[in-house]
Each structure stands twice: as C-alpha cells, then as structure tokens.
Short mmCIF file of C-alpha atoms and ligand atoms in Angstrom, two decimals:
data_model
loop_
_atom_site.label_atom_id
_atom_site.label_comp_id
_atom_site.label_asym_id
_atom_site.label_seq_id
_atom_site.Cartn_x
_atom_site.Cartn_y
_atom_site.Cartn_z
CA MET A 127 164.85 184.71 113.97
CA ALA A 128 164.46 188.37 114.95
CA GLN A 129 165.89 191.99 114.00
CA ILE A 130 167.60 193.56 116.82
CA SER A 131 167.73 197.77 117.74
CA PRO A 132 170.23 198.39 120.38
CA SER A 133 168.52 200.79 122.46
CA ILE A 134 171.90 203.39 123.53
CA LEU A 135 170.61 204.51 126.28
CA ALA A 136 172.13 202.10 127.59
CA CYS A 137 175.83 203.47 126.41
CA ASP A 138 178.33 204.98 129.05
CA PHE A 139 177.23 208.11 126.97
CA ALA A 140 180.76 209.49 127.44
CA ARG A 141 181.87 207.97 125.43
CA LEU A 142 178.58 207.82 122.90
CA GLY A 143 180.06 207.80 119.44
CA GLU A 144 182.38 204.64 120.48
CA ASP A 145 180.50 202.44 121.66
CA VAL A 146 177.99 203.12 118.81
CA LYS A 147 180.68 202.57 116.05
CA ASP A 148 181.29 199.74 117.97
CA VAL A 149 177.89 198.15 117.63
CA CYS A 150 177.07 199.00 114.47
CA GLU A 151 180.14 196.54 113.52
CA ARG A 152 177.90 194.19 115.57
CA GLY A 153 175.29 192.54 113.07
CA ILE A 154 172.74 194.44 113.88
CA ASP A 155 169.49 196.87 112.19
CA TYR A 156 168.56 199.57 114.12
CA LEU A 157 169.69 202.28 116.70
CA HIS A 158 167.16 202.96 119.14
CA ILE A 159 166.93 206.09 120.21
CA ASP A 160 164.70 206.81 123.39
CA ILE A 161 163.82 210.31 123.25
CA MET A 162 162.50 211.45 126.97
CA ASP A 163 160.62 215.06 127.85
CA GLY A 164 160.73 214.45 131.93
CA ALA A 165 156.66 214.76 131.07
CA PHE A 166 155.31 211.77 129.11
CA VAL A 167 157.94 209.86 131.09
CA PRO A 168 159.64 210.63 135.05
CA ASN A 169 163.12 210.87 132.71
CA ILE A 170 164.58 213.16 130.46
CA SER A 171 166.93 211.23 128.53
CA PHE A 172 168.61 213.68 125.32
CA GLY A 173 167.29 215.20 122.68
CA PRO A 174 167.53 215.73 119.09
CA SER A 175 170.95 217.09 118.34
CA VAL A 176 173.10 214.60 120.53
CA MET A 177 171.20 211.57 117.40
CA LYS A 178 171.98 213.93 114.94
CA SER A 179 176.02 213.96 115.67
CA LEU A 180 175.89 210.41 115.36
CA ASN A 181 175.41 210.54 112.20
CA LYS A 182 179.35 210.91 111.62
CA VAL A 183 179.41 207.39 112.87
CA ALA A 184 176.30 205.13 112.42
CA THR A 185 176.15 203.00 109.56
CA VAL A 186 172.45 201.19 109.95
CA PRO A 187 169.10 202.66 110.21
CA TYR A 188 167.17 204.78 113.36
CA ASP A 189 164.56 203.22 115.03
CA VAL A 190 163.23 206.88 116.96
CA HIS A 191 161.24 206.04 120.47
CA LEU A 192 159.44 209.33 120.87
CA MET A 193 158.45 209.47 124.59
CA ILE A 194 157.68 213.19 124.44
CA GLU A 195 153.42 214.72 125.18
CA LYS A 196 152.55 216.12 121.67
CA PRO A 197 155.49 214.67 120.14
CA ASP A 198 154.13 216.91 116.75
CA ARG A 199 155.53 219.48 117.83
CA TYR A 200 159.17 218.13 117.06
CA ILE A 201 159.10 215.23 114.59
CA GLU A 202 160.73 217.73 112.00
CA GLU A 203 163.62 218.38 114.59
CA PHE A 204 163.75 213.91 114.56
CA VAL A 205 164.09 213.41 110.44
CA THR A 206 167.83 212.64 109.00
CA ASP A 207 169.07 210.43 106.28
CA ASN A 208 169.27 208.52 108.97
CA THR A 209 166.38 207.68 110.25
CA GLU A 210 164.11 205.28 109.27
CA PHE A 211 161.01 204.92 111.75
CA ILE A 212 160.14 207.31 114.16
CA THR A 213 157.47 205.95 116.71
CA VAL A 214 155.19 208.44 119.13
CA HIS A 215 153.30 207.26 121.96
CA TYR A 216 149.39 206.55 121.87
CA GLU A 217 149.18 207.78 124.95
CA ALA A 218 150.63 210.78 124.08
CA CYS A 219 148.70 212.25 121.00
CA ASP A 220 145.11 213.64 120.97
CA ASP A 221 145.10 212.62 117.17
CA LEU A 222 146.69 209.88 115.85
CA LYS A 223 145.53 209.64 112.88
CA ALA A 224 147.02 213.41 111.99
CA THR A 225 150.29 212.65 113.86
CA LEU A 226 150.48 209.39 111.45
CA ASP A 227 149.86 212.08 108.67
CA HIS A 228 152.73 214.01 109.59
CA ILE A 229 155.78 211.60 109.70
CA HIS A 230 154.93 210.45 106.85
CA SER A 231 154.82 214.07 105.43
CA CYS A 232 158.48 214.38 106.29
CA GLY A 233 159.73 210.62 104.12
CA VAL A 234 160.12 208.06 106.69
CA LYS A 235 158.01 205.24 108.56
CA ALA A 236 155.93 205.88 111.15
CA GLY A 237 155.46 203.51 114.27
CA VAL A 238 152.65 203.26 117.09
CA SER A 239 153.91 202.12 120.59
CA ILE A 240 151.40 201.16 123.67
CA LYS A 241 152.26 201.54 127.08
CA PRO A 242 151.61 197.74 128.79
CA GLY A 243 148.45 198.90 129.83
CA THR A 244 146.75 199.93 127.07
CA ALA A 245 145.18 197.52 125.78
CA PRO A 246 146.09 196.53 121.80
CA GLU A 247 142.41 196.58 120.07
CA VAL A 248 142.84 200.70 120.66
CA LEU A 249 144.95 200.56 117.10
CA ASP A 250 142.70 198.57 114.85
CA PRO A 251 141.66 202.16 113.42
CA TYR A 252 145.06 202.58 113.17
CA LEU A 253 146.74 199.41 111.67
CA ALA A 254 146.14 200.02 108.01
CA ASP A 255 148.60 203.16 108.69
CA ILE A 256 150.83 202.48 110.48
CA ASP A 257 154.19 201.38 109.49
CA LEU A 258 155.77 199.60 113.39
CA ILE A 259 153.73 199.06 116.35
CA LEU A 260 156.07 199.34 119.70
CA VAL A 261 154.97 196.56 122.26
CA MET A 262 156.08 197.45 125.64
CA SER A 263 157.56 195.45 127.97
CA VAL A 264 158.05 197.47 131.23
CA GLU A 265 156.96 200.74 132.02
CA PRO A 266 158.93 203.50 130.11
CA GLY A 267 161.11 205.64 131.00
CA PHE A 268 164.36 203.40 132.31
CA GLY A 269 166.43 201.13 130.81
CA GLY A 270 167.36 198.35 132.64
CA GLN A 271 164.42 197.59 134.01
CA LYS A 272 162.17 193.72 134.09
CA PHE A 273 160.78 191.99 131.22
CA MET A 274 156.53 191.99 131.82
CA ASP A 275 154.83 188.94 130.41
CA SER A 276 151.59 190.74 129.44
CA CYS A 277 153.55 191.88 126.21
CA LEU A 278 153.52 188.43 124.96
CA PRO A 279 149.74 188.19 123.89
CA LYS A 280 149.76 192.24 122.82
CA ILE A 281 152.32 191.23 119.83
CA ARG A 282 150.74 187.48 119.27
CA TYR A 283 147.06 189.80 118.75
CA PHE A 284 149.13 192.30 116.20
CA ALA A 285 150.48 189.05 114.35
CA THR A 286 146.97 187.44 114.19
CA ALA A 287 145.57 190.98 113.25
CA GLY A 288 147.37 191.19 110.70
CA GLN A 289 147.82 187.87 109.12
CA THR A 290 143.57 187.88 109.48
CA GLN A 291 143.35 191.59 107.57
CA VAL A 292 145.35 190.90 104.57
CA ALA A 293 143.31 187.27 104.21
CA GLY A 294 140.38 189.48 104.02
CA LEU A 295 141.39 192.12 102.20
CA GLN A 296 138.42 192.97 99.61
CA GLN A 297 139.13 195.05 96.43
CA GLY A 298 139.63 199.66 97.92
CA ASP A 299 141.52 198.03 100.96
CA THR A 300 144.55 199.48 102.26
CA PRO A 301 146.51 196.65 103.27
CA CYS A 302 148.26 195.88 106.67
CA ASN A 303 152.13 196.40 106.48
CA TYR A 304 153.29 196.78 110.06
CA LEU A 305 156.45 195.26 111.55
CA ILE A 306 156.05 194.88 116.13
CA GLU A 307 158.61 195.63 118.27
CA VAL A 308 159.28 194.89 121.77
CA ASP A 309 160.66 197.33 124.40
CA GLY A 310 162.34 196.95 127.69
CA GLY A 311 163.87 193.74 129.88
CA VAL A 312 165.34 192.13 126.66
CA GLY A 313 167.98 189.23 126.46
CA SER A 314 169.16 185.79 125.56
CA ALA A 315 167.27 184.63 128.01
CA ASN A 316 163.45 185.66 127.04
CA ALA A 317 164.37 186.95 123.91
CA HIS A 318 162.69 183.08 122.48
CA LEU A 319 159.49 184.45 124.10
CA VAL A 320 158.65 187.41 122.12
CA LYS A 321 160.62 185.95 118.81
CA GLU A 322 158.03 182.53 118.82
CA ALA A 323 155.00 185.34 120.41
CA GLY A 324 155.75 186.50 116.75
CA VAL A 325 158.05 190.18 116.83
CA ASP A 326 159.81 190.71 114.20
CA ILE A 327 162.87 193.52 116.10
CA ILE A 328 163.78 193.63 119.57
CA VAL A 329 164.83 196.53 121.33
CA ALA A 330 167.57 195.99 123.91
CA GLY A 331 169.79 198.29 126.06
CA SER A 332 171.23 196.69 128.99
CA ALA A 333 171.49 193.31 127.56
CA VAL A 334 174.09 194.04 124.50
CA PHE A 335 175.71 197.60 125.96
CA LYS A 336 177.14 195.99 129.34
CA ALA A 337 177.18 192.35 127.71
CA ALA A 338 180.77 190.97 127.96
CA ASP A 339 180.51 189.64 124.27
CA ARG A 340 178.67 191.70 122.19
CA SER A 341 179.12 189.85 119.27
CA ALA A 342 177.57 186.56 121.12
CA GLU A 343 174.69 189.02 122.22
CA ILE A 344 173.49 190.55 119.80
CA ALA A 345 173.61 186.47 117.71
CA SER A 346 171.34 184.96 121.06
CA ILE A 347 169.36 187.46 120.83
CA LYS A 348 168.67 187.29 116.70
CA GLU A 349 168.91 183.62 116.05
C1 DX5 B 593 162.38 202.11 128.24
C2 DX5 B 593 163.19 201.90 126.68
C3 DX5 B 593 163.59 201.08 126.09
C4 DX5 B 593 164.90 200.75 127.28
C5 DX5 B 593 165.10 199.69 126.98
O1 DX5 B 593 161.37 203.67 128.10
O2 DX5 B 593 162.45 202.57 126.04
O3 DX5 B 593 164.18 200.94 124.73
O4 DX5 B 593 165.71 201.78 127.02
O5 DX5 B 593 166.97 198.79 127.69
P1 DX5 B 593 166.63 197.52 128.50
O6 DX5 B 593 166.82 196.57 127.00
O7 DX5 B 593 167.71 198.12 129.34
O8 DX5 B 593 165.31 197.55 128.87
ZN1 ZN B 594 162.33 202.33 123.61
#
C-alpha cells in the first residue's frame, strides 16, 4: 500500500480547477506540483500564482517539486496553507543543508530529489534533515515519459538506509524520519515494482489524468 500524489502537469490546463477538484474526490493523498524554470530542465510549466489559485478547490496538501536553479530564491512563493512538502533538487543547490534549513524555517517539510544519473549515497550526510526523498524515475522536464527501472535499487537503498540508521542510533543522534517518493512513468501496470522496493508515495501524472476510470487507476496504484 502506498500513498498517491497525482501530478497536475498532466491536467488539461484549460480546465485545471475542474481536474483538480475531480481527483481530490477520488481518494488521493497529495497533489504534486511540478515547477520548471526552463534552465534546470528544458521546459517551463507554471508559477506560484497558478498553484495558489488552486487553494480554492484543492482539498489535499501540496507536494511541490521545484525543478529550478538556485531554488532558495523562490521558496517563500510556494508556502501556502496547503503546502506540506517543498522539494528541491540535489543537483540544483549550492548548499543543500542551508536550503533544507530555509524550507524548514518557513514551516513546511523539506524534500530532496535526485535525477536518474545521481547516486543515492550523495544524500547520506543529509538524511536526518530530510522529510521526503524524491527519486526520479525519468529525466525531469516532461510528463508522459517511460519509467526507468534504475530507480528501484535507489528506493531500496533509502528504505534500508533509514532502517539501518534507526537500528544503529546512539544517544543524542537525530533519527531519520523521511518518506520515499518516486516520480515519472508510474501507473497501475508497474506500481507494484516501486511498492515492492519500499516506496511510500507514488507520483502519477498521465496514468491518473488520462485514465478512462480515474478512481480505478488511483485505487490500483495505491493498493
Ligand atoms: C517530470 C515531473 C513528473 C511528471 C510525471 O519532470 O517531475 O512529476 O509530471 O508525469 P508522468 O506520471 O506522466 O510520468
Ligand atoms: Zn515531479
């Protein structure tokens, strides 16, 4: 069993409010908000004003995925009453610890994402400061891409690292307490792979919004 965070990147933007309202009534846990700057990734999505306008219809918390260079410039823009996680890319930060502290100082949980080419061990020094690890299973930038199964050993790595760290805690250590999320190319046909590997939250864009039966697709991804 996993939680689900549908990516609104796959919505029909001409009817964004209706699409968001619709999936919020079908048993989802979060809304995944993909922010792209045309620099860190070769695509531009939308900005904070679009996200904020959804506060009128969204009934689940936001899981904000910042695919932008130097994300510290924009953290405050994405803090709303609906924002639960703000996730930055390891590859986009000059001082990751400072960025995590910045996100926490805004009263929201801090996530870190790694691209398919980034080794999971790079996050070892930061694990106790991270609330959410977002493992990319496609190159960030576009929805509707093919799932890369190279994400599976990384999900297993983080699932094991969390357990090992908890088992080996010394007095005074800060325990790890992060959730593991996967993003890109996941739907009901392959969700079992990421769940077996130990994922907590599954992002699904095309699979949910383009499904003939969204409720069935959501239930099948989660179960
Ligand atoms: C890709 C985005 C993903 C994407 C997922 O850069 O971060 O969240 O929208 O879309 P699907 O599920 O269609 O691969
Ligand atoms: Zn995303």
